[in-house]
XYZ file of C-alpha atoms in Angstrom:
208
model
C -7.754 3.253 46.929
C -8.270 0.734 44.450
C -6.072 0.614 41.414
C -6.699 1.109 38.209
C -5.901 -0.586 35.300
C -4.002 0.214 32.126
C -4.878 -0.735 28.569
C -3.474 -3.729 28.802
C -4.492 -4.733 32.076
C -1.774 -3.494 34.334
C -2.315 -2.368 36.983
C -2.024 1.777 37.283
C 0.657 1.908 40.032
C 2.296 -0.861 38.801
C 2.420 0.239 35.434
C 3.767 3.194 36.236
C 6.537 1.964 39.059
C 7.536 0.028 36.057
C 7.460 2.811 34.054
C 10.094 4.605 36.365
C 12.401 1.965 37.064
C 12.985 2.257 33.112
C 13.501 6.331 33.876
C 16.273 5.343 36.103
C 17.542 2.792 34.995
C 17.944 5.589 31.153
C 19.438 7.846 33.487
C 21.569 5.843 35.531
C 23.031 4.998 31.935
C 22.718 8.592 30.224
C 24.647 9.513 33.546
C 28.025 7.531 33.077
C 27.096 5.653 36.546
C 27.612 2.475 34.387
C 29.479 1.785 31.217
C 26.287 -1.067 30.838
C 23.283 -0.270 28.959
C 20.884 -2.439 31.589
C 23.475 -2.219 34.874
C 21.328 0.028 37.114
C 18.777 -3.590 37.250
C 21.923 -5.120 38.538
C 22.802 -3.440 40.558
C 20.363 -1.153 42.124
C 17.072 -2.379 41.199
C 17.310 -6.043 41.964
C 19.463 -6.146 44.944
C 16.921 -3.445 46.382
C 14.305 -5.985 45.685
C 15.932 -8.144 47.730
C 16.718 -6.312 50.616
C 13.990 -3.966 50.648
C 15.864 -0.945 52.621
C 13.798 1.504 53.942
C 13.591 4.866 51.706
C 12.832 6.762 55.503
C 16.775 5.861 56.624
C 18.131 6.817 53.253
C 16.664 10.310 53.159
C 17.269 10.703 56.685
C 20.829 10.887 56.392
C 20.742 13.611 53.612
C 20.186 15.543 56.897
C 23.803 14.930 57.941
C 25.878 15.176 54.506
C 27.264 18.151 52.391
C 28.008 15.089 50.164
C 24.832 14.081 48.273
C 25.197 12.849 44.950
C 23.217 11.676 41.810
C 23.336 8.201 42.561
C 22.024 8.133 46.289
C 18.700 9.880 44.712
C 18.453 7.656 42.529
C 18.473 4.668 44.757
C 16.042 6.944 47.394
C 13.939 6.716 43.995
C 14.679 3.193 43.658
C 14.088 2.360 47.013
C 10.493 3.901 47.292
C 9.404 2.133 44.307
C 10.454 -1.112 45.485
C 8.526 -0.038 48.519
C 5.259 0.353 46.316
C 5.613 -2.969 44.165
C 5.782 -4.289 47.845
C 3.069 -2.310 49.027
C 0.936 -3.629 46.440
C -2.043 -5.702 46.917
C -1.543 -5.287 50.523
C -1.423 -1.332 51.109
C -2.699 0.297 47.724
C -2.547 3.562 49.502
C 0.857 3.195 50.627
C 2.251 1.603 46.961
C 0.752 4.796 45.241
C 2.367 7.403 48.429
C 5.877 4.482 47.314
C 5.618 6.287 43.629
C 5.014 9.554 44.161
C 7.968 9.625 46.435
C 9.788 8.178 43.732
C 8.829 10.534 41.058
C 9.672 13.165 42.946
C 13.332 12.022 43.887
C 13.919 11.424 40.337
C 12.947 14.612 39.520
C 15.410 15.613 41.968
C 18.755 13.291 41.148
C 18.203 14.740 37.063
C 18.304 17.943 38.657
C 21.312 17.415 40.278
C 22.416 15.292 37.612
C 22.964 18.081 34.943
C 23.293 21.015 36.357
C 26.732 22.842 38.208
C 27.447 25.585 40.171
C 24.552 27.358 42.192
C 22.409 25.077 40.479
C 23.520 21.899 41.633
C 24.087 23.595 44.732
C 20.452 24.107 44.636
C 18.911 20.700 44.233
C 21.098 19.353 47.725
C 19.721 22.066 49.384
C 16.054 20.199 48.235
C 17.865 17.067 49.430
C 18.381 18.236 52.634
C 15.377 20.132 53.396
C 13.235 17.406 51.694
C 14.749 14.641 54.518
C 14.491 17.708 57.354
C 10.298 17.470 57.059
C 10.436 14.363 56.360
C 11.938 13.633 60.061
C 9.754 16.544 60.910
C 6.416 14.599 60.064
C 7.660 11.332 62.489
C 8.752 13.525 65.309
C 5.546 12.405 66.824
C 5.607 9.223 66.079
C 8.918 8.738 67.253
C 8.322 10.532 70.364
C 5.416 8.339 70.971
C 7.732 5.397 70.517
C 9.693 6.507 73.123
C 7.778 7.165 75.380
C 5.751 3.431 74.740
C 10.083 2.040 75.041
C 10.198 3.783 78.365
C 7.620 2.407 80.264
C 8.739 -0.903 79.536
C 6.931 -4.190 79.352
C 3.255 -3.173 80.987
C 2.127 -6.778 80.810
C 5.689 -7.882 83.658
C 5.505 -4.329 84.525
C 9.554 -4.905 83.691
C 12.036 -2.827 81.755
C 12.482 -4.344 77.896
C 15.394 -6.840 77.304
C 17.078 -5.161 74.250
C 15.272 -2.657 71.575
C 14.445 -5.286 69.532
C 11.817 -6.402 72.066
C 11.292 -3.488 72.530
C 10.259 -2.296 68.978
C 8.012 -5.596 68.231
C 6.259 -4.987 71.664
C 5.167 -1.573 70.557
C 5.294 -2.018 67.092
C 1.644 -2.225 66.546
C 0.090 0.143 69.055
C 2.902 3.060 66.506
C 1.505 1.308 62.898
C -1.957 2.096 64.517
C -0.885 5.757 65.276
C 0.603 6.101 62.061
C -2.221 8.478 58.843
C -1.819 10.058 55.709
C 1.848 10.782 54.818
C 3.764 9.866 57.689
C 2.440 6.224 57.812
C 5.210 3.283 58.511
C 4.926 0.178 55.913
C 3.855 -2.786 58.462
C 7.748 -4.643 57.293
C 9.892 -2.343 57.571
C 8.490 -0.810 60.689
C 10.542 -2.580 63.299
C 13.573 -1.558 61.533
C 12.528 2.281 61.603
C 10.954 1.854 65.734
C 14.239 0.159 65.872
C 16.744 3.592 65.387
C 14.233 5.723 66.244
C 15.633 4.150 70.240
C 19.092 3.600 68.928
C 20.384 6.135 72.001
C 17.652 4.463 74.988
C 19.574 1.713 77.201
C 17.730 -1.423 78.102
C 17.657 -4.026 80.152
C 19.413 -4.381 83.488
C 20.644 -0.721 81.783
C 17.173 0.830 82.209
C 15.969 3.452 84.397
C 12.880 4.516 84.818
């Protein structure tokens, strides 16, 4: 997908991402999370730009807790923005997917931050449901990763020595199998695949 440009020649997807960051910063301040107007940039955005957290991991965490706050939503939205910015130029389709997910979670964060009672509970439930749906979409990829890891190294015909080595070896096959809204970002695939293999045994403890 080729990005069009805004009137000032900024690529549209980048312009949207920049606008989302500004809106998230304003929300961060308006919700009283910090008394500093620009705190969002130093506390959330800049560290995320450096660390590049996987938004999938943040979203997965929503499934297992009832304590989802507006700051959790803001962090998730920001993680998708950061991913979109880093993808632009090498994977424009994922960049557009990133800003669309960021817009969605920013809306949920807004609703959660300015509502109470049953309405607030509804936004929490939406977040949990969103995490569950994302996990379901990734189930085929996760099962494929576990199947390939279980088979071991096809070159040596031996078990993979570690979880990380398994993830590195099968990463290209998993990326090739990912499509549309279940695409993995190449720079985060290793970490995601490693998490999918977290309860498996490798090396001398592996059973084949």
